[in-house]
């Protein structure tokens, strides 16, 4: 999804934000009608509390957000879900939540994962706050949205192959060099732990590897765990423990989001991304407790619990990352 900011503040509805501690003093500075309405509505400025105030013609004239203690820099992310379609601008907002923080919070609060349902038809824009760089905010937001989309995608549509496809698409869009080692080729390339964890699934394990940037620039390598679904293996998780396991590839998603931000900003670095992508399943070919494998580094590893697969796949990927250190 795209982040959209307005440039013209004309007819934009003001957004105010206030902490619980400052509420009484702040109300004393507001128009009497507005202050009476907020008091009558029982507004206490608790964190995330939003109060909409209509004008004389019945249309929205002001929106107020409670900040609670006021220690959340991105608290204004609570606004978009509570507002109708329209154009908004910052009103009276504490310095901590203003400027670039407000713009990023607005973008994050506007995020919607609508791949499997009809998106909400709400056209909302925020007038870009003073001091905020719209292009930078968009770059950061797009990276975060990419990570969120990958994590939110259900495991039937986000296996090792689909995660690799997402990484390849990102890499190619920025001219990065990408390679993917799949299945038995992992053994030939000496990634035995990645192969061991993923071999029990019909969805072949793989190592995703891409590089971007000038070879002479400072090197940065990002390694992200890409366990696309984790049953626990033979040390099977209870059903309640599997409900959130589509998120076990969150490390990989985060790495791709950060890579997106870095490449979009054209940072002066030589970036490398390594993602071991596997599914930890139960089958006749799955690895077992008490199995012993030799890692890429050359150390032998005895399996005590097949639900500790993350450290195994990361060990091989980190050993490769360390080879360039």
Coordinates of C-alpha atoms in Angstrom, one line a residue:
X1 CA 0.0 0.0 0.0
X2 CA 1.1 3.6 -0.6
X3 CA 1.4 6.4 1.9
X4 CA -0.2 9.6 0.9
X5 CA 0.3 13.0 2.5
X6 CA -1.4 16.3 1.7
X7 CA 0.4 19.6 1.1
X8 CA -2.6 22.0 1.4
X9 CA -4.0 22.5 4.9
X10 CA -7.1 24.2 3.7
X11 CA -10.2 22.6 5.2
X12 CA -8.1 20.1 7.0
X13 CA -9.5 18.9 10.4
X14 CA -7.1 19.6 13.3
X15 CA -5.8 16.7 15.4
X16 CA -4.9 17.3 19.0
X17 CA -3.1 15.0 21.4
X18 CA -2.8 15.5 25.2
X19 CA -1.4 13.5 28.1
X20 CA -3.5 12.6 31.1
X21 CA -1.3 14.8 33.4
X22 CA -1.7 17.8 31.2
X23 CA -5.4 17.4 30.4
X24 CA -6.8 19.9 33.0
X25 CA -4.4 22.6 32.0
X26 CA -4.9 21.9 28.3
X27 CA -8.7 22.1 28.6
X28 CA -8.4 25.5 30.1
X29 CA -6.8 26.7 26.9
X30 CA -9.5 25.3 24.6
X31 CA -12.7 27.0 23.4
X32 CA -15.4 26.6 26.0
X33 CA -17.7 24.6 23.8
X34 CA -14.9 22.1 23.0
X35 CA -13.8 21.8 26.7
X36 CA -17.4 21.3 27.9
X37 CA -17.9 18.6 25.3
X38 CA -14.8 16.7 26.3
X39 CA -15.7 16.9 30.0
X40 CA -19.2 15.8 29.3
X41 CA -18.0 12.9 27.2
X42 CA -15.8 11.7 30.1
X43 CA -12.6 12.1 28.2
X44 CA -9.7 11.3 30.4
X45 CA -6.8 11.2 27.9
X46 CA -6.0 7.6 28.6
X47 CA -3.7 6.1 26.0
X48 CA -5.4 5.5 22.7
X49 CA -8.6 7.2 23.7
X50 CA -10.0 9.2 20.7
X51 CA -12.8 11.7 20.9
X52 CA -14.4 13.2 17.8
X53 CA -16.1 16.6 18.1
X54 CA -18.6 17.9 15.6
X55 CA -19.0 21.5 14.5
X56 CA -22.2 23.6 14.4
X57 CA -23.0 22.1 11.0
X58 CA -22.6 18.5 12.3
X59 CA -19.4 17.8 10.4
X60 CA -16.2 16.8 12.2
X61 CA -14.4 19.8 13.4
X62 CA -11.8 18.5 15.8
X63 CA -10.3 15.1 16.9
X64 CA -8.5 14.6 20.2
X65 CA -6.3 11.7 21.2
X66 CA -5.3 10.7 24.7
X67 CA -1.6 10.0 25.2
X68 CA -1.8 8.5 28.7
X69 CA 1.7 9.0 30.2
X70 CA 2.9 10.4 26.9
X71 CA 5.9 8.2 26.5
X72 CA 5.0 6.6 23.2
X73 CA 6.6 8.5 20.3
X74 CA 4.3 6.9 17.7
X75 CA 1.1 7.2 19.7
X76 CA -0.6 9.1 16.9
X77 CA -0.9 5.8 15.0
X78 CA -4.1 5.3 16.9
X79 CA -5.8 8.1 14.9
X80 CA -6.4 6.7 11.4
X81 CA -8.6 3.8 12.5
X82 CA -10.9 6.1 14.5
X83 CA -11.3 8.8 11.8
X84 CA -13.7 9.1 8.8
X85 CA -12.4 9.8 5.3
X86 CA -10.9 13.3 5.0
X87 CA -7.9 15.5 5.2
X88 CA -6.3 16.2 8.6
X89 CA -3.5 18.3 10.0
X90 CA -1.6 18.4 13.3
X91 CA -3.1 20.7 15.9
X92 CA -1.8 20.9 19.4
X93 CA 0.5 17.9 19.8
X94 CA 3.4 17.5 22.2
X95 CA 6.9 17.9 20.6
X96 CA 7.7 14.2 21.2
X97 CA 4.8 13.1 19.0
X98 CA 5.1 15.8 16.4
X99 CA 7.0 16.3 13.1
X100 CA 8.5 13.1 11.6
X101 CA 7.2 11.0 14.4
X102 CA 3.6 12.1 13.6
X103 CA 4.0 11.4 9.9
X104 CA 5.4 7.9 10.5
X105 CA 2.8 7.2 13.1
X106 CA 0.1 8.2 10.7
X107 CA 1.5 5.9 8.0
X108 CA 1.8 3.0 10.4
X109 CA -1.7 3.5 11.7
X110 CA -3.0 3.6 8.1
X111 CA -1.7 0.1 7.3
X112 CA -4.2 -2.5 6.2
X113 CA -3.6 -6.1 5.2
X114 CA -6.4 -6.7 2.7
X115 CA -5.1 -9.6 0.6
X116 CA -8.0 -11.8 1.7
X117 CA -10.8 -9.3 2.1
X118 CA -12.2 -6.2 0.5
X119 CA -10.1 -3.1 1.7
X120 CA -11.8 -0.4 3.6
X121 CA -12.7 2.5 1.4
X122 CA -11.4 5.3 3.5
X123 CA -9.4 8.0 1.7
X124 CA -7.5 9.8 4.5
X125 CA -4.5 12.1 4.2
X126 CA -2.5 14.0 6.7
X127 CA -0.9 17.4 5.9
X128 CA 2.8 16.7 6.0
X129 CA 4.0 18.0 9.4
X130 CA 6.7 20.7 9.6
X131 CA 10.1 19.1 9.6
X132 CA 9.0 15.8 8.1
X133 CA 10.6 14.4 5.0
X134 CA 7.8 12.8 3.1
X135 CA 10.1 10.7 0.9
X136 CA 11.9 9.3 3.8
X137 CA 8.7 8.6 5.7
X138 CA 7.4 6.7 2.6
X139 CA 10.6 4.7 2.4
X140 CA 10.5 3.6 6.0
X141 CA 6.8 2.9 5.8
X142 CA 7.1 0.8 2.7
X143 CA 9.8 -1.3 4.3
X144 CA 7.6 -1.8 7.4
X145 CA 4.6 -2.6 5.2
X146 CA 6.6 -5.3 3.4
X147 CA 7.6 -6.9 6.6
X148 CA 4.0 -6.8 7.9
X149 CA 2.6 -8.2 4.7
X150 CA 5.0 -11.2 4.8
X151 CA 4.2 -11.9 8.4
X152 CA 0.5 -11.6 8.0
X153 CA 0.3 -13.9 5.0
X154 CA -1.0 -17.4 6.1
X155 CA 1.5 -20.3 5.8
X156 CA -0.3 -22.0 2.9
X157 CA 0.7 -18.9 0.9
X158 CA 4.0 -18.2 2.6
X159 CA 6.3 -21.2 2.4
X160 CA 10.0 -21.2 1.7
X161 CA 9.4 -20.8 -2.1
X162 CA 7.1 -17.8 -1.6
X163 CA 9.5 -16.2 0.9
X164 CA 12.2 -16.6 -1.7
X165 CA 10.0 -15.1 -4.4
X166 CA 9.4 -12.1 -2.2
X167 CA 13.2 -11.7 -1.6
X168 CA 13.9 -12.1 -5.3
X169 CA 11.4 -9.5 -6.3
X170 CA 12.8 -7.0 -3.8
X171 CA 16.4 -7.7 -4.8
X172 CA 15.7 -7.4 -8.6
X173 CA 13.7 -4.2 -8.1
X174 CA 16.9 -2.6 -6.7
X175 CA 19.4 -4.3 -9.1
X176 CA 20.8 -6.6 -6.4
X177 CA 22.4 -9.9 -7.2
X178 CA 20.4 -12.9 -5.8
X179 CA 20.9 -16.6 -5.6
X180 CA 18.9 -19.3 -3.9
X181 CA 20.3 -22.8 -2.9
X182 CA 17.4 -25.3 -2.8
X183 CA 16.9 -28.8 -1.3
X184 CA 19.7 -31.3 -1.7
X185 CA 22.0 -28.6 -3.1
X186 CA 22.2 -27.3 0.4
X187 CA 24.3 -30.4 1.3
X188 CA 26.6 -29.9 -1.7
X189 CA 27.1 -26.3 -0.7
X190 CA 27.7 -27.2 3.0
X191 CA 24.6 -25.9 4.7
X192 CA 23.7 -29.2 6.6
X193 CA 21.7 -27.7 9.4
X194 CA 19.4 -25.8 7.1
X195 CA 18.9 -28.9 5.1
X196 CA 18.3 -31.0 8.2
X197 CA 15.5 -28.8 9.6
X198 CA 13.7 -28.4 6.4
X199 CA 14.0 -31.9 4.9
X200 CA 10.9 -33.2 6.6
X201 CA 8.6 -30.9 4.6
X202 CA 7.4 -31.3 1.0
X203 CA 8.3 -27.6 0.6
X204 CA 12.0 -27.8 0.1
X205 CA 14.3 -25.7 2.3
X206 CA 16.5 -23.1 0.8
X207 CA 19.1 -20.4 1.5
X208 CA 18.3 -17.0 0.0
X209 CA 21.4 -14.8 -0.6
X210 CA 21.5 -11.4 -2.2
X211 CA 24.0 -8.6 -2.3
X212 CA 23.6 -4.9 -3.2
X213 CA 25.8 -1.9 -3.4
X214 CA 29.4 -0.9 -4.1
X215 CA 31.9 -3.7 -3.2
X216 CA 34.2 -1.0 -1.8
X217 CA 31.6 0.4 0.6
X218 CA 31.3 -0.6 4.2
X219 CA 29.9 -4.1 4.5
X220 CA 26.6 -4.8 6.3
X221 CA 25.2 -8.3 6.4
X222 CA 21.6 -9.0 7.7
X223 CA 20.6 -12.6 8.7
X224 CA 16.9 -13.4 9.2
X225 CA 15.3 -16.5 10.5
X226 CA 12.8 -17.8 7.8
X227 CA 10.9 -20.6 9.5
X228 CA 7.8 -20.3 7.5
X229 CA 5.8 -22.6 9.8
X230 CA 6.9 -24.4 12.9
X231 CA 5.1 -27.5 14.1
X232 CA 7.9 -28.2 16.5
X233 CA 8.8 -31.3 14.6
X234 CA 8.8 -34.6 16.5
X235 CA 8.8 -32.5 19.7
X236 CA 5.4 -31.4 18.6
X237 CA 3.9 -28.1 19.8
X238 CA 0.4 -28.2 21.3
X239 CA -2.2 -26.7 19.0
X240 CA -2.3 -23.5 20.9
X241 CA 1.4 -23.2 20.4
X242 CA 1.1 -23.4 16.6
X243 CA -1.5 -20.7 16.2
X244 CA 1.0 -18.0 15.9
X245 CA 3.7 -20.0 14.0
X246 CA 3.1 -18.3 10.7
X247 CA 5.1 -15.5 12.4
X248 CA 8.2 -17.6 12.9
X249 CA 9.6 -16.1 9.7
X250 CA 9.4 -12.7 11.3
X251 CA 13.1 -12.3 11.4
X252 CA 13.4 -12.8 7.6
X253 CA 10.5 -10.4 7.1
X254 CA 12.2 -7.8 9.2
X255 CA 15.5 -8.2 7.4
X256 CA 13.8 -7.7 4.0
X257 CA 12.0 -4.7 5.4
X258 CA 15.3 -3.1 6.6
X259 CA 16.9 -4.0 3.3
X260 CA 14.1 -2.3 1.4
X261 CA 14.7 0.9 3.4
X262 CA 18.4 0.8 2.9
X263 CA 18.3 0.2 -0.8
X264 CA 15.5 2.7 -1.4
X265 CA 17.6 5.3 0.4
X266 CA 20.6 4.4 -1.7
X267 CA 22.8 4.2 1.4
X268 CA 26.6 4.0 0.9
X269 CA 27.1 0.4 1.9
X270 CA 27.6 -3.1 0.5
X271 CA 24.6 -4.9 1.8
X272 CA 24.2 -8.7 2.0
X273 CA 21.0 -10.5 3.0
X274 CA 21.0 -14.2 4.1
X275 CA 17.8 -15.9 4.9
X276 CA 17.5 -19.7 5.7
X277 CA 13.9 -20.5 4.6
X278 CA 12.5 -23.7 5.9
X279 CA 9.3 -25.4 7.2
X280 CA 9.7 -27.5 10.4
X281 CA 7.4 -30.4 9.8
X282 CA 6.8 -34.0 10.9
X283 CA 7.3 -36.8 8.4
X284 CA 9.3 -39.9 7.8
X285 CA 12.2 -37.8 6.6
X286 CA 12.1 -35.2 9.4
X287 CA 15.1 -34.8 11.7
X288 CA 14.8 -36.5 15.1
X289 CA 15.8 -35.9 18.7
X290 CA 19.3 -37.5 19.2
X291 CA 20.3 -37.0 15.6
X292 CA 23.8 -35.6 15.2
X293 CA 24.9 -33.2 12.4
X294 CA 28.0 -31.4 11.5
X295 CA 27.4 -27.7 11.0
X296 CA 28.8 -25.4 8.3
X297 CA 31.3 -24.2 10.8
X298 CA 32.5 -27.8 11.4
X299 CA 31.1 -28.2 14.9
X300 CA 28.9 -31.3 15.6
X301 CA 25.4 -30.6 16.9
X302 CA 23.3 -33.2 18.8
X303 CA 19.5 -32.5 18.6
X304 CA 18.0 -32.4 22.0
X305 CA 14.6 -30.9 20.9
X306 CA 13.4 -30.5 17.3
X307 CA 11.5 -27.4 18.4
X308 CA 14.8 -25.6 18.7
X309 CA 15.2 -25.3 15.0
X310 CA 15.8 -21.6 14.7
X311 CA 19.2 -21.7 16.2
X312 CA 20.2 -24.5 13.8
X313 CA 19.2 -22.7 10.6
X314 CA 20.7 -19.4 11.8
X315 CA 24.0 -21.2 12.8
X316 CA 24.7 -22.1 9.2
X317 CA 23.7 -18.7 7.9
X318 CA 25.7 -16.9 10.5
X319 CA 28.8 -19.0 9.7
X320 CA 28.5 -17.9 6.1
X321 CA 28.0 -14.3 7.2
X322 CA 31.1 -14.6 9.5
X323 CA 33.2 -15.8 6.6
X324 CA 33.2 -12.2 5.2
X325 CA 33.9 -10.5 8.6

